CSV table of C-alpha atoms (C1' of nucleotides) in Angstrom, one decimal:
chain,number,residue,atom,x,y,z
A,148,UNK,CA,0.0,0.0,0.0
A,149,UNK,CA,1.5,3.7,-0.6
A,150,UNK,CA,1.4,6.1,1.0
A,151,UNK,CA,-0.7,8.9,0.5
A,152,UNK,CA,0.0,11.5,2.9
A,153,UNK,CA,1.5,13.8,0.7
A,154,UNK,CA,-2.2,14.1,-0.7
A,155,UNK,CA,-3.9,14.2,2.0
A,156,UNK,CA,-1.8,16.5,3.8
A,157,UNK,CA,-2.0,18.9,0.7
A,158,UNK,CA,-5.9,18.3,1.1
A,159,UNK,CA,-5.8,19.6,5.0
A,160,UNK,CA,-3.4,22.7,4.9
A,161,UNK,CA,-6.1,23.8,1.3
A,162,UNK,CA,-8.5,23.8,3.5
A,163,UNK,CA,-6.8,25.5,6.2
A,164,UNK,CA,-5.8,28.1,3.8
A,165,UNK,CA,-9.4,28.8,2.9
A,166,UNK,CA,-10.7,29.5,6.4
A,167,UNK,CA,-7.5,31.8,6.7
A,168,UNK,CA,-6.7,33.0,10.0
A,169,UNK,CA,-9.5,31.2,11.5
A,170,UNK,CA,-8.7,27.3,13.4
A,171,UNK,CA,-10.6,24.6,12.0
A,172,UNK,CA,-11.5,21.6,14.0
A,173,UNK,CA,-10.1,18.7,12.9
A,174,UNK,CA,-13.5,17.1,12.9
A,175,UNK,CA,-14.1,19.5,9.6
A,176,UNK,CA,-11.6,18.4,8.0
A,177,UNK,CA,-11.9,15.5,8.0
A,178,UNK,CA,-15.6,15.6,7.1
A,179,UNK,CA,-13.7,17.3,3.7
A,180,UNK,CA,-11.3,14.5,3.5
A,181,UNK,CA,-13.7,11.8,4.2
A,182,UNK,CA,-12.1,10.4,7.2
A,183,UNK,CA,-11.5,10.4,10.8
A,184,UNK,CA,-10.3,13.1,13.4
A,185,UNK,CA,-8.1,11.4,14.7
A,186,UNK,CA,-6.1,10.4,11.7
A,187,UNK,CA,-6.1,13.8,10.7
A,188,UNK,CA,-5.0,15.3,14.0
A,189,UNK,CA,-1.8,12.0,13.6
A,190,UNK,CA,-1.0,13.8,10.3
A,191,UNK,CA,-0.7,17.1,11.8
A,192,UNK,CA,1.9,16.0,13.9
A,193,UNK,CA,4.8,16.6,11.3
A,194,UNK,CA,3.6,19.3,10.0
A,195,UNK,CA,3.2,21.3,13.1
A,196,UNK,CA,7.0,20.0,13.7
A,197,UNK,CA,7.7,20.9,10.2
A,198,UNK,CA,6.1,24.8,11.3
A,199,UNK,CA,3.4,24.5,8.5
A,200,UNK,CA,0.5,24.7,11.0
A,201,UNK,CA,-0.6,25.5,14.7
A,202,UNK,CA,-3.5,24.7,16.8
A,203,UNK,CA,-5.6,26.6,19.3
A,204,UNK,CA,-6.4,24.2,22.5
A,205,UNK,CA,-10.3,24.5,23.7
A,206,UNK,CA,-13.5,25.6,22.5
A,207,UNK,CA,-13.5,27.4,19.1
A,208,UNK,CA,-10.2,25.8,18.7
A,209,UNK,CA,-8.5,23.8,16.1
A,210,UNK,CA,-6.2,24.1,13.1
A,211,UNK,CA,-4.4,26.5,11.4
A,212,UNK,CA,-1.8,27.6,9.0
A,213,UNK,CA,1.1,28.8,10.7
A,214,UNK,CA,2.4,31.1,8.0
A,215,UNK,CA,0.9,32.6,4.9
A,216,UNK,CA,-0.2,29.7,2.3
A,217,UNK,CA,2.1,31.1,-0.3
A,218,UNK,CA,4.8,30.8,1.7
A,219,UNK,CA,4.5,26.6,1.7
A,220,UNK,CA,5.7,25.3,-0.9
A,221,UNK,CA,4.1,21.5,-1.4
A,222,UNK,CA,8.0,20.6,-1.1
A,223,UNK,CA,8.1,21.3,2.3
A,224,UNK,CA,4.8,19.7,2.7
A,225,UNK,CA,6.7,16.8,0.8
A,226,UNK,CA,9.5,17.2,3.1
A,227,UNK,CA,7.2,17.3,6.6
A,228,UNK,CA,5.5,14.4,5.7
A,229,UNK,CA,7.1,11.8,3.6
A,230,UNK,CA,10.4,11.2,5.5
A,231,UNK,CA,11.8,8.2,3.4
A,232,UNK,CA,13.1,8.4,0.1
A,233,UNK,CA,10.8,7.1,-2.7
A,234,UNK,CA,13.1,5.0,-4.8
A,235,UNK,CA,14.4,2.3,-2.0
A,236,UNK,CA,18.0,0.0,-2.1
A,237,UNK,CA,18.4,-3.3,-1.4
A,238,UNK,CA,16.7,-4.6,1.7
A,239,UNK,CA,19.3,-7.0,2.3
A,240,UNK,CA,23.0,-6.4,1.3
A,241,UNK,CA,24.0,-7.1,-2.0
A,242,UNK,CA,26.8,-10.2,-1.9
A,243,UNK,CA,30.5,-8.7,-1.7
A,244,UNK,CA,31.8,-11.8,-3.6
A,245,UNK,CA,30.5,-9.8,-6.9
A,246,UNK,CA,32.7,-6.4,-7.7
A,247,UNK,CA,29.1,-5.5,-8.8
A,248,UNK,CA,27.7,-6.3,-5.7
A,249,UNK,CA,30.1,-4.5,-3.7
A,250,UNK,CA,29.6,-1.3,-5.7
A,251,UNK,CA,26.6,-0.9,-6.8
A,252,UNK,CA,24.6,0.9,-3.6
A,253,UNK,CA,27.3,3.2,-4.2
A,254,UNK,CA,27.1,4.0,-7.7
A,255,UNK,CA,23.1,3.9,-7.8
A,256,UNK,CA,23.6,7.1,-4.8
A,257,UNK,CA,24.0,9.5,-7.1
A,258,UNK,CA,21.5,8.7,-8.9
A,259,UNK,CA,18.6,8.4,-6.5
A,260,UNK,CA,20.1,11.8,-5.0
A,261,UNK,CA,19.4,13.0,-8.6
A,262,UNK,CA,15.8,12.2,-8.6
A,263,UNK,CA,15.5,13.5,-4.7
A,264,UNK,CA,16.7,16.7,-5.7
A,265,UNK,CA,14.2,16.9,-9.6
A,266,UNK,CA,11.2,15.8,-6.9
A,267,UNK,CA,12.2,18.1,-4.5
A,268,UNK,CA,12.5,20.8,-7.4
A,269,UNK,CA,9.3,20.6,-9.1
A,270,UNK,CA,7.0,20.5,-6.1
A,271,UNK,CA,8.9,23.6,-5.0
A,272,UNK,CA,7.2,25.7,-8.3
A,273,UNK,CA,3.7,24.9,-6.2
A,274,UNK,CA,2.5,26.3,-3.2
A,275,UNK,CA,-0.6,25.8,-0.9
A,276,UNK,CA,-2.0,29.1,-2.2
A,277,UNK,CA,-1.6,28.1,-6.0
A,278,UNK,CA,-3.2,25.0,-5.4
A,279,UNK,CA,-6.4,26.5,-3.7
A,280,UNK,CA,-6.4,28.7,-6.6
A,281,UNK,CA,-6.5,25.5,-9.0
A,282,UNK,CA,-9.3,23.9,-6.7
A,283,UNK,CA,-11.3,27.1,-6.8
A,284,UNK,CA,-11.0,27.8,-10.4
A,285,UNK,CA,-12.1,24.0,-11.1
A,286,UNK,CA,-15.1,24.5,-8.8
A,287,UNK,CA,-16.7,27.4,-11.2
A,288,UNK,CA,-16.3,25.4,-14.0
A,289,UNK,CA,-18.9,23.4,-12.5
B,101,UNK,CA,7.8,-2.0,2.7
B,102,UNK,CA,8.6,0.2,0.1
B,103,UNK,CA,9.8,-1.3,-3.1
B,104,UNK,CA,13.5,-2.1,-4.0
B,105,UNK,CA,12.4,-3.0,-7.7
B,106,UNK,CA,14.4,-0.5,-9.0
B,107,UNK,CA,17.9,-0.5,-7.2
B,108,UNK,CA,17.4,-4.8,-7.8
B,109,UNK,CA,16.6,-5.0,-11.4
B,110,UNK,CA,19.5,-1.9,-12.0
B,111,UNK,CA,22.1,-4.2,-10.2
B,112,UNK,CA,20.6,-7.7,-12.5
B,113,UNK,CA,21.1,-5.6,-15.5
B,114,UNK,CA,24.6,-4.2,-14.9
B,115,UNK,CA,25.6,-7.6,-13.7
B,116,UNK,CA,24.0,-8.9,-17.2
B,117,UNK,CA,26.0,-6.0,-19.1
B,118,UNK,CA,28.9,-7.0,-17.7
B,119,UNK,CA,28.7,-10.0,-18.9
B,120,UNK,CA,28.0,-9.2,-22.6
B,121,UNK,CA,27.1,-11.5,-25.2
B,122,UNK,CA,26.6,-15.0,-23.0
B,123,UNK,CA,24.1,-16.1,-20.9
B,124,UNK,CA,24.1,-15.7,-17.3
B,125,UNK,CA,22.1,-17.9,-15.1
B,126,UNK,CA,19.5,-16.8,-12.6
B,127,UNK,CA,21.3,-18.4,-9.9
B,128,UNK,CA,24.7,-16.6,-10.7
B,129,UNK,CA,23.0,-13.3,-10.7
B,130,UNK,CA,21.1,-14.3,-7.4
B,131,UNK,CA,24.7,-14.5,-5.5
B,132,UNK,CA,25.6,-11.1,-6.7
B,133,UNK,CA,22.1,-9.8,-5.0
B,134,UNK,CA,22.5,-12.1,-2.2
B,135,UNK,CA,19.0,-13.2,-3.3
B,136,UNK,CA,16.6,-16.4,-4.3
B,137,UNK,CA,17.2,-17.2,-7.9
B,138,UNK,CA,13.5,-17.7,-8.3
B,139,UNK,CA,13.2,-13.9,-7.3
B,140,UNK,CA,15.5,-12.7,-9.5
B,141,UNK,CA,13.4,-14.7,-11.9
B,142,UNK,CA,10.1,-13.6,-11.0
B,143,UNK,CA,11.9,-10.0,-11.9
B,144,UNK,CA,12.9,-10.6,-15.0
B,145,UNK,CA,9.4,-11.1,-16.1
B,146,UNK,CA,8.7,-7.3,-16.5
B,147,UNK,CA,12.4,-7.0,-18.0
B,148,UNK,CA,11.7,-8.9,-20.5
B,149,UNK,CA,8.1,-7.9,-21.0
B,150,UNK,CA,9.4,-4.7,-21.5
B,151,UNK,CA,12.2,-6.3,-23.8
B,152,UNK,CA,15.1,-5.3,-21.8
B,153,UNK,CA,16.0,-8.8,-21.4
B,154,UNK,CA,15.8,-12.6,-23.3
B,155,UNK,CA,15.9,-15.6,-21.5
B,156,UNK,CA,18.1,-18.8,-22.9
B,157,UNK,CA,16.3,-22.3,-22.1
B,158,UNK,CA,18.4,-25.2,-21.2
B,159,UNK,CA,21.7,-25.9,-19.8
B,160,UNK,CA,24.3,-23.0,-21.0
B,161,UNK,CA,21.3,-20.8,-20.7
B,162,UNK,CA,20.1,-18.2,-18.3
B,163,UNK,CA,19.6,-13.9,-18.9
B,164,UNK,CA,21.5,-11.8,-21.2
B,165,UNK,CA,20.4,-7.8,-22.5
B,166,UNK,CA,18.2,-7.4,-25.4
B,167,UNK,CA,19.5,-5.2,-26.2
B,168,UNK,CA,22.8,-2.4,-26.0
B,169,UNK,CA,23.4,-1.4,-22.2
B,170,UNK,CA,24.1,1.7,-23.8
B,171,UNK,CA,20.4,2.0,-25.2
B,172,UNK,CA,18.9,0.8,-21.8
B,173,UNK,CA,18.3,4.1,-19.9
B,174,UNK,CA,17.6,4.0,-16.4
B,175,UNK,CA,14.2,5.5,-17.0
B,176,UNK,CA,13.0,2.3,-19.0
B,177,UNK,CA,14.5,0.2,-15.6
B,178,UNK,CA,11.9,2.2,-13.8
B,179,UNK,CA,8.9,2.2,-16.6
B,180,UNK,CA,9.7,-1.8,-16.8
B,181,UNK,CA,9.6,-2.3,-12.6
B,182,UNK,CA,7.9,0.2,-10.8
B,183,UNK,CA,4.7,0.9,-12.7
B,184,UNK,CA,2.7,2.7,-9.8
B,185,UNK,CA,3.0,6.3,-9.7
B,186,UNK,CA,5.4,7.2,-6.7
B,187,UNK,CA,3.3,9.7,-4.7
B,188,UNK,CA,-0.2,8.0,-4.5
B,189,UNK,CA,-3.1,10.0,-3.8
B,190,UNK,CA,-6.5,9.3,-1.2
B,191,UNK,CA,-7.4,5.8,-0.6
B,192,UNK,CA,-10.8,6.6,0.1
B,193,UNK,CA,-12.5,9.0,-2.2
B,194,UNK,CA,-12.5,12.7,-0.2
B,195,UNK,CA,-15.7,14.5,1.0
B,196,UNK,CA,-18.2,15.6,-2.5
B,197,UNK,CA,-20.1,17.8,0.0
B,198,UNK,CA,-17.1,20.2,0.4
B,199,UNK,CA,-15.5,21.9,-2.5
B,200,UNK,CA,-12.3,21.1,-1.7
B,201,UNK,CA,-12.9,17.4,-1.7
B,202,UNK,CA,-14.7,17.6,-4.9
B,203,UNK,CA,-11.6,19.1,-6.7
B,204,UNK,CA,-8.9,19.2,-4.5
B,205,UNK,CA,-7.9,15.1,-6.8
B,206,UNK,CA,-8.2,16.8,-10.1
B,207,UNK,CA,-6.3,20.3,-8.9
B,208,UNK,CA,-3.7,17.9,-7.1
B,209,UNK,CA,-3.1,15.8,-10.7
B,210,UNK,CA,-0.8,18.1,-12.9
B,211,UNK,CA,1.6,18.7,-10.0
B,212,UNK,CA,1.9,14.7,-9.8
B,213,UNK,CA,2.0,14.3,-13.4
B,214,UNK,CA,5.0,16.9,-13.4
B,215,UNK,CA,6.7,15.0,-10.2
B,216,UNK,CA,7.0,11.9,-12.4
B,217,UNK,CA,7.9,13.4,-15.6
B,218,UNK,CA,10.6,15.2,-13.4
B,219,UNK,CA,12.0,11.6,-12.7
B,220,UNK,CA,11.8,10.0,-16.0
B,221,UNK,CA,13.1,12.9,-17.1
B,222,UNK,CA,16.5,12.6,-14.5
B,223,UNK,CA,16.7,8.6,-14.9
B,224,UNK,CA,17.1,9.2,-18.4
B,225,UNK,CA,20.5,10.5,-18.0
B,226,UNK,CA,21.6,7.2,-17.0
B,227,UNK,CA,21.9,3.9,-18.9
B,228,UNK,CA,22.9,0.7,-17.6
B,229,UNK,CA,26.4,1.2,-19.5
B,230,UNK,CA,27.2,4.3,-17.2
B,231,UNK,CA,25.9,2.4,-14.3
B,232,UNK,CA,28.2,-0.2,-15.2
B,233,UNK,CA,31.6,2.3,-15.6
B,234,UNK,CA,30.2,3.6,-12.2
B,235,UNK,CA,30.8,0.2,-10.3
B,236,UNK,CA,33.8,-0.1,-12.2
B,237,UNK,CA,35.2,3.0,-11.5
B,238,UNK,CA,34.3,2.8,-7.6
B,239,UNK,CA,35.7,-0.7,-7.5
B,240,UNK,CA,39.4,0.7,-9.0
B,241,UNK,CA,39.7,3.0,-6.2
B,242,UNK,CA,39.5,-0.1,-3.5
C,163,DA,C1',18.0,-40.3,-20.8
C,164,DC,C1',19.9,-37.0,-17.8
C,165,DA,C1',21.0,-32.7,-16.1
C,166,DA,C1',20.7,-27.7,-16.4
C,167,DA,C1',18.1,-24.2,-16.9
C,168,DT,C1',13.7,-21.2,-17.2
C,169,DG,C1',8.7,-19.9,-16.2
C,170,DT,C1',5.2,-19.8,-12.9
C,171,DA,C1',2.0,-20.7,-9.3
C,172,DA,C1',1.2,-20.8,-4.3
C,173,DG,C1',2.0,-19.4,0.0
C,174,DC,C1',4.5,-17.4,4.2
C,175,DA,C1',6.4,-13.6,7.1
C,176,DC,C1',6.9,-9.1,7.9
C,177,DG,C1',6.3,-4.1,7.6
C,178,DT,C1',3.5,-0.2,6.5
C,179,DC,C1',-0.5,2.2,6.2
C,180,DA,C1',-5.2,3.8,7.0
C,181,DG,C1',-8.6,3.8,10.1
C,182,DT,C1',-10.6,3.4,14.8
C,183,DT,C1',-11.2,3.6,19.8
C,184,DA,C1',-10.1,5.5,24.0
C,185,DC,C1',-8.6,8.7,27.2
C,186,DA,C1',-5.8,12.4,29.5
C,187,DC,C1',-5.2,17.2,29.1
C,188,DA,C1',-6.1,22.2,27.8
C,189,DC,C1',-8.9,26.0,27.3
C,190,DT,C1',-13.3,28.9,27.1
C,191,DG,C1',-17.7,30.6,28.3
C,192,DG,C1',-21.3,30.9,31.2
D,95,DC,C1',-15.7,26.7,38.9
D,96,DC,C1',-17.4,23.4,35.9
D,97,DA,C1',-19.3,21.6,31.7
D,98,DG,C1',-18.3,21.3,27.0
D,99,DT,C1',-15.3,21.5,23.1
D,100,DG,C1',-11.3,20.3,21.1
D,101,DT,C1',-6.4,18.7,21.0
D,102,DG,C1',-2.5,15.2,21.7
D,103,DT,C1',-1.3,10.6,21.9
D,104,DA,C1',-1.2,5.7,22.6
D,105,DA,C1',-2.8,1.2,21.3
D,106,DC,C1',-5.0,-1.8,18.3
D,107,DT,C1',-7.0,-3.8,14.0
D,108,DG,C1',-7.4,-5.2,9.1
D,109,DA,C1',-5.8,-4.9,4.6
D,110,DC,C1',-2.2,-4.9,1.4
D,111,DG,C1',2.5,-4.9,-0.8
D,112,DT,C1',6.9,-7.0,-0.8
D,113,DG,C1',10.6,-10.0,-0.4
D,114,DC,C1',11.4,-14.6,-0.1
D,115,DT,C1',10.8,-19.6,-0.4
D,116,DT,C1',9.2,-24.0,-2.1
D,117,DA,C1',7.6,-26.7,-5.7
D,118,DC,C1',6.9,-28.3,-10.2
D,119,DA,C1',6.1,-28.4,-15.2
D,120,DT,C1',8.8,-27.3,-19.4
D,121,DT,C1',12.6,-26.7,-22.5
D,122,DT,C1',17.1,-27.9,-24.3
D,123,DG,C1',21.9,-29.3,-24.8
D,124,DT,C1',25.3,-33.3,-24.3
DNA sequence: ACAAATGTAAGCACGTCAGTTACACACTGG
DNA sequence: CCAGTGTGTAACTGACGTGCTTACATTTGT
């Protein structure tokens, strides 16, 4: 099963970002996302350790954006969320007897770096604003 | 789990490239990846699907390229292995009664269309041949 | 015929993930 | 000051993917 926290995370701080300034309850959201408060209060975790979002404690409380949603780019929603790297090694090591064997984690670094860095890249040209600004302009065409 | 597809089937193939021309049995390339030969099998069905690799019947026989190592880009590795998209999105189909869930799938799939071009895009600067002088190189300097 | 290989099906063990329940703690408003 | 609202967190479950293994039919060279 993959993970789809990036997605859903995305989904949370959109929301957020709509009722700006204003905490939403995480019972809202995840009436939006179509799942339970709890799971979404477990993904706000990293990103209130990432310094995405803040809550408010008490009645009237909840969730909210802890900087303006153009400042979070869906990289560092990427980044707060999805800790491992998505193109995994060898779960066991590869047998030294082989000269390939012995090299080849090494030689295959570079290139998963290079994919790291082109992911890390191209989610940085979208932000939280820009994408609620893609989910509003598909709701008018509605 | 994640998946170690990738890094696996890279290390069958240089191991294959290195040995150009002849045949190389599953359970030869299985010591190299410190593996079951009946894995390393069980990969090479999407190699050669994906007519990376051709399989030799009979004693003698075993897996050798299709093709040039140098025409085997890392990208067609990936296309040929991992065929789910890396960042998966909701498992559970979000909220229709809030507008963010009823667009926030379509708004999110051009970002994750341009995450995976981005990594085709940086695997196909690599071929198995470069892979290859990689492990080559590295092992020199031992 | 025999031995060396592949191709493939079936199943196991383990890890990850989403989803759920439960409960202690914090704050606000009356 | 206390009842209600909401967070934070731990524990558990079920489903699923993945690596790995066993087993066996099939092909082929000597």
């Amino acid at each position: 099963m993959k993970s789809s926290r990036f997605a859903v995370a995305s989904h949370v701080l959109v929301v957020l970002a709509e009722h700006d300034e204003t905490p939403v309850p995480s019972a809202d959201i995840a009436r939006s996302v179509n799942t339970n408060p709890a799971f979404v209060r477990q993904l706000s975790v990293p990103l209130r350790k990432a310094g995405l979002v803040q809550s408010v404690l008490g009645p009237g409380g909840g969730m909210m954006l802890a900087r303006p949603a153009s400042e979070i780019t869906l990289a560092a929603v990427y980044d707060a969320v999805e800790e491992e790297p998505l193109l995994a090694t060898h779960h066991c090591e590869p047998g030294r007897a082989c000269f390939v064997g012995r090299n080849i984690l090494e030689a295959l670094d570079p290139v998963l770096e290079g994919v790291e860095g082109a992911v890390r890249a191209e989610l940085s040209k979208h932000s939280v604003s820009s994408l609620l600004r893609a989910v509003q302009r598909l709701d008018k065409k509605r």
